[in-house]
C-alpha cells in the first residue's frame, strides 16, 4: 500500500514515462530530468546506429533533447506513447543530419571498447562490426530503420510503427525479413 503521507517526490518515482511527460509538459523540471534519464540511452543508441560517428551521435542526441524540451509545453498525448513522439523527433533529426552530411565515416574499430580488451579481441570486434555494417547496408532503408528502432532503441513494434508512420504488423514484417 502507498503511504498517503509520503512526500510527492517519492510518489513521482513510480510514474510511467507517459505520466512523467504529462507532468513535465506542465512545467515540472524534475520530471523533465527523469524523462531525460529514462530516454537518453535508447535515443543515443538509436542515433549512434543511424549516423555511425560517436561525435555526431552525441551532438544529435543533445539536439533531440533540446527539441523535446522546447516542444514539451505543446505536447499532448492523444493516446500515443510519449516515447514514440520522442523517437519521431530523433528520427527527424537523423534524417536532417544525413541529408546535410551524406558522406559517413565508419565507426572507429574501438567504438565502445572496454579498457581491458586485448588488441586481438579489438581486431576481431572491428571485423565483426564491419561485417555487420556490410550486412545492414544490403537492407532496405525501412528494414534498417525498423531494426534500429526495435533493437538499438528498444522500442516495441507498436512504438516503432508510431515513429515510422506504419502499422505494427508492417514493422514486425520488416524486422523479420531483415533478420532473415
PDB file of C-alpha atoms in Angstrom:
ATOM      1  CA  UNK A   1       0.000   0.000   0.000  1.00  0.00           C
ATOM      2  CA  UNK A   2       1.160   3.507  -0.771  1.00  0.00           C
ATOM      3  CA  UNK A   3       1.555   5.759   2.240  1.00  0.00           C
ATOM      4  CA  UNK A   4      -0.580   8.850   1.606  1.00  0.00           C
ATOM      5  CA  UNK A   5       1.740  10.780   3.935  1.00  0.00           C
ATOM      6  CA  UNK A   6       4.750  10.134   1.682  1.00  0.00           C
ATOM      7  CA  UNK A   7       6.262  13.208   0.048  1.00  0.00           C
ATOM      8  CA  UNK A   8       5.146  13.766  -3.572  1.00  0.00           C
ATOM      9  CA  UNK A   9       8.687  13.233  -4.889  1.00  0.00           C
ATOM     10  CA  UNK A  10       8.651   9.628  -3.643  1.00  0.00           C
ATOM     11  CA  UNK A  11       5.348   9.019  -5.422  1.00  0.00           C
ATOM     12  CA  UNK A  12       6.692  10.591  -8.628  1.00  0.00           C
ATOM     13  CA  UNK A  13       9.351   7.878  -8.874  1.00  0.00           C
ATOM     14  CA  UNK A  14       6.596   5.415  -9.730  1.00  0.00           C
ATOM     15  CA  UNK A  15       5.257   7.364 -12.700  1.00  0.00           C
ATOM     16  CA  UNK A  16       5.403   5.857 -16.186  1.00  0.00           C
ATOM     17  CA  UNK A  17       7.165   7.709 -18.979  1.00  0.00           C
ATOM     18  CA  UNK A  18       3.801   8.886 -20.311  1.00  0.00           C
ATOM     19  CA  UNK A  19       2.811  10.196 -16.868  1.00  0.00           C
ATOM     20  CA  UNK A  20       6.216  11.880 -16.455  1.00  0.00           C
ATOM     21  CA  UNK A  21       5.724  13.516 -19.851  1.00  0.00           C
ATOM     22  CA  UNK A  22       2.401  14.979 -18.764  1.00  0.00           C
ATOM     23  CA  UNK A  23       3.935  16.316 -15.562  1.00  0.00           C
ATOM     24  CA  UNK A  24       6.948  17.661 -17.489  1.00  0.00           C
ATOM     25  CA  UNK A  25       4.668  19.315 -20.052  1.00  0.00           C
ATOM     26  CA  UNK A  26       3.006  21.114 -17.132  1.00  0.00           C
ATOM     27  CA  UNK A  27       6.403  22.595 -16.230  1.00  0.00           C
ATOM     28  CA  UNK A  28       7.869  20.211 -13.627  1.00  0.00           C
ATOM     29  CA  UNK A  29      11.667  20.430 -14.038  1.00  0.00           C
ATOM     30  CA  UNK A  30      12.322  17.236 -12.071  1.00  0.00           C
ATOM     31  CA  UNK A  31      10.018  15.312 -14.420  1.00  0.00           C
ATOM     32  CA  UNK A  32      11.989  16.662 -17.387  1.00  0.00           C
ATOM     33  CA  UNK A  33      15.169  15.344 -15.774  1.00  0.00           C
ATOM     34  CA  UNK A  34      13.614  11.947 -15.218  1.00  0.00           C
ATOM     35  CA  UNK A  35      12.430  11.795 -18.816  1.00  0.00           C
ATOM     36  CA  UNK A  36      15.980  12.552 -19.898  1.00  0.00           C
ATOM     37  CA  UNK A  37      17.353   9.824 -17.621  1.00  0.00           C
ATOM     38  CA  UNK A  38      14.843   7.301 -18.962  1.00  0.00           C
ATOM     39  CA  UNK A  39      15.307   8.097 -22.648  1.00  0.00           C
ATOM     40  CA  UNK A  40      18.885   9.273 -23.167  1.00  0.00           C
ATOM     41  CA  UNK A  41      20.429   5.791 -23.524  1.00  0.00           C
ATOM     42  CA  UNK A  42      17.898   4.345 -26.009  1.00  0.00           C
ATOM     43  CA  UNK A  43      17.819   7.545 -28.055  1.00  0.00           C
ATOM     44  CA  UNK A  44      21.618   7.683 -28.129  1.00  0.00           C
ATOM     45  CA  UNK A  45      21.824   4.013 -29.241  1.00  0.00           C
ATOM     46  CA  UNK A  46      19.277   4.656 -31.991  1.00  0.00           C
ATOM     47  CA  UNK A  47      21.051   7.794 -33.210  1.00  0.00           C
ATOM     48  CA  UNK A  48      24.518   6.184 -32.997  1.00  0.00           C
ATOM     49  CA  UNK A  49      23.386   3.257 -35.103  1.00  0.00           C
ATOM     50  CA  UNK A  50      21.996   5.575 -37.762  1.00  0.00           C
ATOM     51  CA  UNK A  51      24.827   8.146 -38.024  1.00  0.00           C
ATOM     52  CA  UNK A  52      27.865   5.942 -37.249  1.00  0.00           C
ATOM     53  CA  UNK A  53      30.115   8.648 -35.757  1.00  0.00           C
ATOM     54  CA  UNK A  54      30.197   8.911 -31.986  1.00  0.00           C
ATOM     55  CA  UNK A  55      30.628  12.707 -32.054  1.00  0.00           C
ATOM     56  CA  UNK A  56      27.655  13.134 -34.379  1.00  0.00           C
ATOM     57  CA  UNK A  57      25.559  10.774 -32.236  1.00  0.00           C
ATOM     58  CA  UNK A  58      26.378  12.761 -29.105  1.00  0.00           C
ATOM     59  CA  UNK A  59      25.612  16.088 -30.799  1.00  0.00           C
ATOM     60  CA  UNK A  60      22.374  14.807 -32.309  1.00  0.00           C
ATOM     61  CA  UNK A  61      21.252  13.279 -29.018  1.00  0.00           C
ATOM     62  CA  UNK A  62      21.751  16.650 -27.357  1.00  0.00           C
ATOM     63  CA  UNK A  63      19.836  18.336 -30.192  1.00  0.00           C
ATOM     64  CA  UNK A  64      16.993  15.820 -29.852  1.00  0.00           C
ATOM     65  CA  UNK A  65      16.623  16.581 -26.142  1.00  0.00           C
ATOM     66  CA  UNK A  66      16.752  20.313 -26.799  1.00  0.00           C
ATOM     67  CA  UNK A  67      13.888  19.847 -29.254  1.00  0.00           C
ATOM     68  CA  UNK A  68      11.973  17.612 -26.850  1.00  0.00           C
ATOM     69  CA  UNK A  69      12.276  20.121 -24.010  1.00  0.00           C
ATOM     70  CA  UNK A  70      11.379  23.045 -26.280  1.00  0.00           C
ATOM     71  CA  UNK A  71       8.305  21.166 -27.550  1.00  0.00           C
ATOM     72  CA  UNK A  72       7.114  19.826 -24.184  1.00  0.00           C
ATOM     73  CA  UNK A  73       4.717  22.724 -23.491  1.00  0.00           C
ATOM     74  CA  UNK A  74       2.884  21.820 -26.715  1.00  0.00           C
ATOM     75  CA  UNK A  75       2.984  18.029 -26.133  1.00  0.00           C
ATOM     76  CA  UNK A  76      -0.387  16.283 -25.983  1.00  0.00           C
ATOM     77  CA  UNK A  77      -0.639  12.513 -25.570  1.00  0.00           C
ATOM     78  CA  UNK A  78      -3.643  11.893 -27.846  1.00  0.00           C
ATOM     79  CA  UNK A  79      -3.425   8.243 -26.761  1.00  0.00           C
ATOM     80  CA  UNK A  80       0.032   7.733 -28.236  1.00  0.00           C
ATOM     81  CA  UNK A  81       3.121   6.800 -26.210  1.00  0.00           C
ATOM     82  CA  UNK A  82       5.474   9.656 -25.355  1.00  0.00           C
ATOM     83  CA  UNK A  83       8.420   7.502 -26.435  1.00  0.00           C
ATOM     84  CA  UNK A  84       7.027   7.312 -29.958  1.00  0.00           C
ATOM     85  CA  UNK A  85       6.733  11.114 -30.017  1.00  0.00           C
ATOM     86  CA  UNK A  86      10.318  11.478 -28.724  1.00  0.00           C
ATOM     87  CA  UNK A  87      11.704   8.962 -31.214  1.00  0.00           C
ATOM     88  CA  UNK A  88       9.931  10.718 -34.060  1.00  0.00           C
ATOM     89  CA  UNK A  89      11.897  13.839 -33.082  1.00  0.00           C
ATOM     90  CA  UNK A  90      15.069  11.717 -33.023  1.00  0.00           C
ATOM     91  CA  UNK A  91      14.256  10.171 -36.400  1.00  0.00           C
ATOM     92  CA  UNK A  92      13.673  13.591 -37.962  1.00  0.00           C
ATOM     93  CA  UNK A  93      16.963  14.866 -36.523  1.00  0.00           C
ATOM     94  CA  UNK A  94      18.804  11.882 -38.010  1.00  0.00           C
ATOM     95  CA  UNK A  95      17.134  12.384 -41.404  1.00  0.00           C
ATOM     96  CA  UNK A  96      18.106  16.078 -41.374  1.00  0.00           C
ATOM     97  CA  UNK A  97      21.681  15.188 -40.425  1.00  0.00           C
ATOM     98  CA  UNK A  98      22.005  12.536 -43.143  1.00  0.00           C
ATOM     99  CA  UNK A  99      20.680  14.964 -45.750  1.00  0.00           C
ATOM    100  CA  UNK A 100      23.284  17.529 -44.698  1.00  0.00           C
ATOM    101  CA  UNK A 101      26.139  15.051 -44.437  1.00  0.00           C
ATOM    102  CA  UNK A 102      25.792  12.255 -46.983  1.00  0.00           C
ATOM    103  CA  UNK A 103      29.371  11.020 -46.518  1.00  0.00           C
ATOM    104  CA  UNK A 104      29.545   8.800 -43.453  1.00  0.00           C
ATOM    105  CA  UNK A 105      32.749   7.937 -41.728  1.00  0.00           C
ATOM    106  CA  UNK A 106      32.719   4.444 -40.258  1.00  0.00           C
ATOM    107  CA  UNK A 107      32.758   3.968 -36.517  1.00  0.00           C
ATOM    108  CA  UNK A 108      36.209   3.528 -35.128  1.00  0.00           C
ATOM    109  CA  UNK A 109      37.030  -0.103 -34.519  1.00  0.00           C
ATOM    110  CA  UNK A 110      37.332   0.745 -30.832  1.00  0.00           C
ATOM    111  CA  UNK A 111      33.776   2.144 -30.546  1.00  0.00           C
ATOM    112  CA  UNK A 112      32.539   1.273 -27.051  1.00  0.00           C
ATOM    113  CA  UNK A 113      35.531  -0.968 -26.435  1.00  0.00           C
ATOM    114  CA  UNK A 114      36.364  -1.761 -22.861  1.00  0.00           C
ATOM    115  CA  UNK A 115      39.729  -0.795 -21.391  1.00  0.00           C
ATOM    116  CA  UNK A 116      40.629  -4.417 -20.680  1.00  0.00           C
ATOM    117  CA  UNK A 117      40.203  -5.738 -24.219  1.00  0.00           C
ATOM    118  CA  UNK A 118      43.262  -7.186 -25.886  1.00  0.00           C
ATOM    119  CA  UNK A 119      44.470  -5.996 -29.306  1.00  0.00           C
ATOM    120  CA  UNK A 120      43.437  -9.360 -30.789  1.00  0.00           C
ATOM    121  CA  UNK A 121      39.912  -9.031 -29.394  1.00  0.00           C
ATOM    122  CA  UNK A 122      39.678  -5.452 -30.665  1.00  0.00           C
ATOM    123  CA  UNK A 123      40.701  -6.659 -34.132  1.00  0.00           C
ATOM    124  CA  UNK A 124      38.064  -9.400 -34.098  1.00  0.00           C
ATOM    125  CA  UNK A 125      35.464  -6.974 -32.803  1.00  0.00           C
ATOM    126  CA  UNK A 126      36.330  -4.474 -35.524  1.00  0.00           C
ATOM    127  CA  UNK A 127      35.914  -7.136 -38.191  1.00  0.00           C
ATOM    128  CA  UNK A 128      32.570  -8.197 -36.699  1.00  0.00           C
ATOM    129  CA  UNK A 129      31.388  -4.579 -36.788  1.00  0.00           C
ATOM    130  CA  UNK A 130      32.469  -4.223 -40.432  1.00  0.00           C
ATOM    131  CA  UNK A 131      30.661  -7.459 -41.371  1.00  0.00           C
ATOM    132  CA  UNK A 132      27.521  -6.332 -39.575  1.00  0.00           C
ATOM    133  CA  UNK A 133      27.636  -2.954 -41.358  1.00  0.00           C
ATOM    134  CA  UNK A 134      28.026  -4.648 -44.733  1.00  0.00           C
ATOM    135  CA  UNK A 135      25.029  -6.881 -43.997  1.00  0.00           C
ATOM    136  CA  UNK A 136      22.914  -3.951 -42.776  1.00  0.00           C
ATOM    137  CA  UNK A 137      23.857  -1.929 -45.872  1.00  0.00           C
ATOM    138  CA  UNK A 138      22.164  -4.581 -48.050  1.00  0.00           C
ATOM    139  CA  UNK A 139      18.820  -3.993 -46.302  1.00  0.00           C
ATOM    140  CA  UNK A 140      16.209  -1.518 -47.428  1.00  0.00           C
ATOM    141  CA  UNK A 141      16.110   1.793 -45.574  1.00  0.00           C
ATOM    142  CA  UNK A 142      12.804   0.762 -43.949  1.00  0.00           C
ATOM    143  CA  UNK A 143      14.352  -2.504 -42.723  1.00  0.00           C
ATOM    144  CA  UNK A 144      17.345  -0.604 -41.341  1.00  0.00           C
ATOM    145  CA  UNK A 145      15.030   1.843 -39.589  1.00  0.00           C
ATOM    146  CA  UNK A 146      12.900  -0.954 -38.115  1.00  0.00           C
ATOM    147  CA  UNK A 147      15.994  -2.745 -36.776  1.00  0.00           C
ATOM    148  CA  UNK A 148      17.391   0.459 -35.285  1.00  0.00           C
ATOM    149  CA  UNK A 149      14.134   1.320 -33.544  1.00  0.00           C
ATOM    150  CA  UNK A 150      13.426  -2.208 -32.320  1.00  0.00           C
ATOM    151  CA  UNK A 151      16.892  -3.318 -31.217  1.00  0.00           C
ATOM    152  CA  UNK A 152      19.073  -0.240 -30.717  1.00  0.00           C
ATOM    153  CA  UNK A 153      16.331   1.915 -29.224  1.00  0.00           C
ATOM    154  CA  UNK A 154      14.453  -0.980 -27.614  1.00  0.00           C
ATOM    155  CA  UNK A 155      11.012   0.091 -28.829  1.00  0.00           C
ATOM    156  CA  UNK A 156       8.120  -2.311 -29.233  1.00  0.00           C
ATOM    157  CA  UNK A 157       6.733  -2.966 -32.704  1.00  0.00           C
ATOM    158  CA  UNK A 158       3.810  -0.684 -31.880  1.00  0.00           C
ATOM    159  CA  UNK A 159       6.079   2.160 -30.746  1.00  0.00           C
ATOM    160  CA  UNK A 160       8.386   1.739 -33.754  1.00  0.00           C
ATOM    161  CA  UNK A 161       5.335   1.752 -36.034  1.00  0.00           C
ATOM    162  CA  UNK A 162       4.203   5.028 -34.492  1.00  0.00           C
ATOM    163  CA  UNK A 163       7.633   6.567 -35.139  1.00  0.00           C
ATOM    164  CA  UNK A 164       7.781   5.274 -38.714  1.00  0.00           C
ATOM    165  CA  UNK A 165       4.174   6.108 -39.539  1.00  0.00           C
ATOM    166  CA  UNK A 166       3.473   2.432 -40.291  1.00  0.00           C
ATOM    167  CA  UNK A 167       1.391  -0.378 -38.837  1.00  0.00           C
ATOM    168  CA  UNK A 168       2.900  -2.615 -36.146  1.00  0.00           C
ATOM    169  CA  UNK A 169       2.484  -5.692 -38.380  1.00  0.00           C
ATOM    170  CA  UNK A 170       4.461  -3.966 -41.117  1.00  0.00           C
ATOM    171  CA  UNK A 171       7.279  -3.185 -38.691  1.00  0.00           C
ATOM    172  CA  UNK A 172       7.281  -6.787 -37.475  1.00  0.00           C
ATOM    173  CA  UNK A 173       7.480  -7.963 -41.098  1.00  0.00           C
ATOM    174  CA  UNK A 174      10.312  -5.558 -41.906  1.00  0.00           C
ATOM    175  CA  UNK A 175      12.196  -6.747 -38.830  1.00  0.00           C
ATOM    176  CA  UNK A 176      11.624 -10.416 -39.614  1.00  0.00           C
ATOM    177  CA  UNK A 177      12.769 -10.036 -43.248  1.00  0.00           C
ATOM    178  CA  UNK A 178      15.820  -8.016 -42.196  1.00  0.00           C
ATOM    179  CA  UNK A 179      16.896 -10.661 -39.709  1.00  0.00           C
ATOM    180  CA  UNK A 180      16.281 -13.435 -42.226  1.00  0.00           C
TER     181      UNK A 180
END
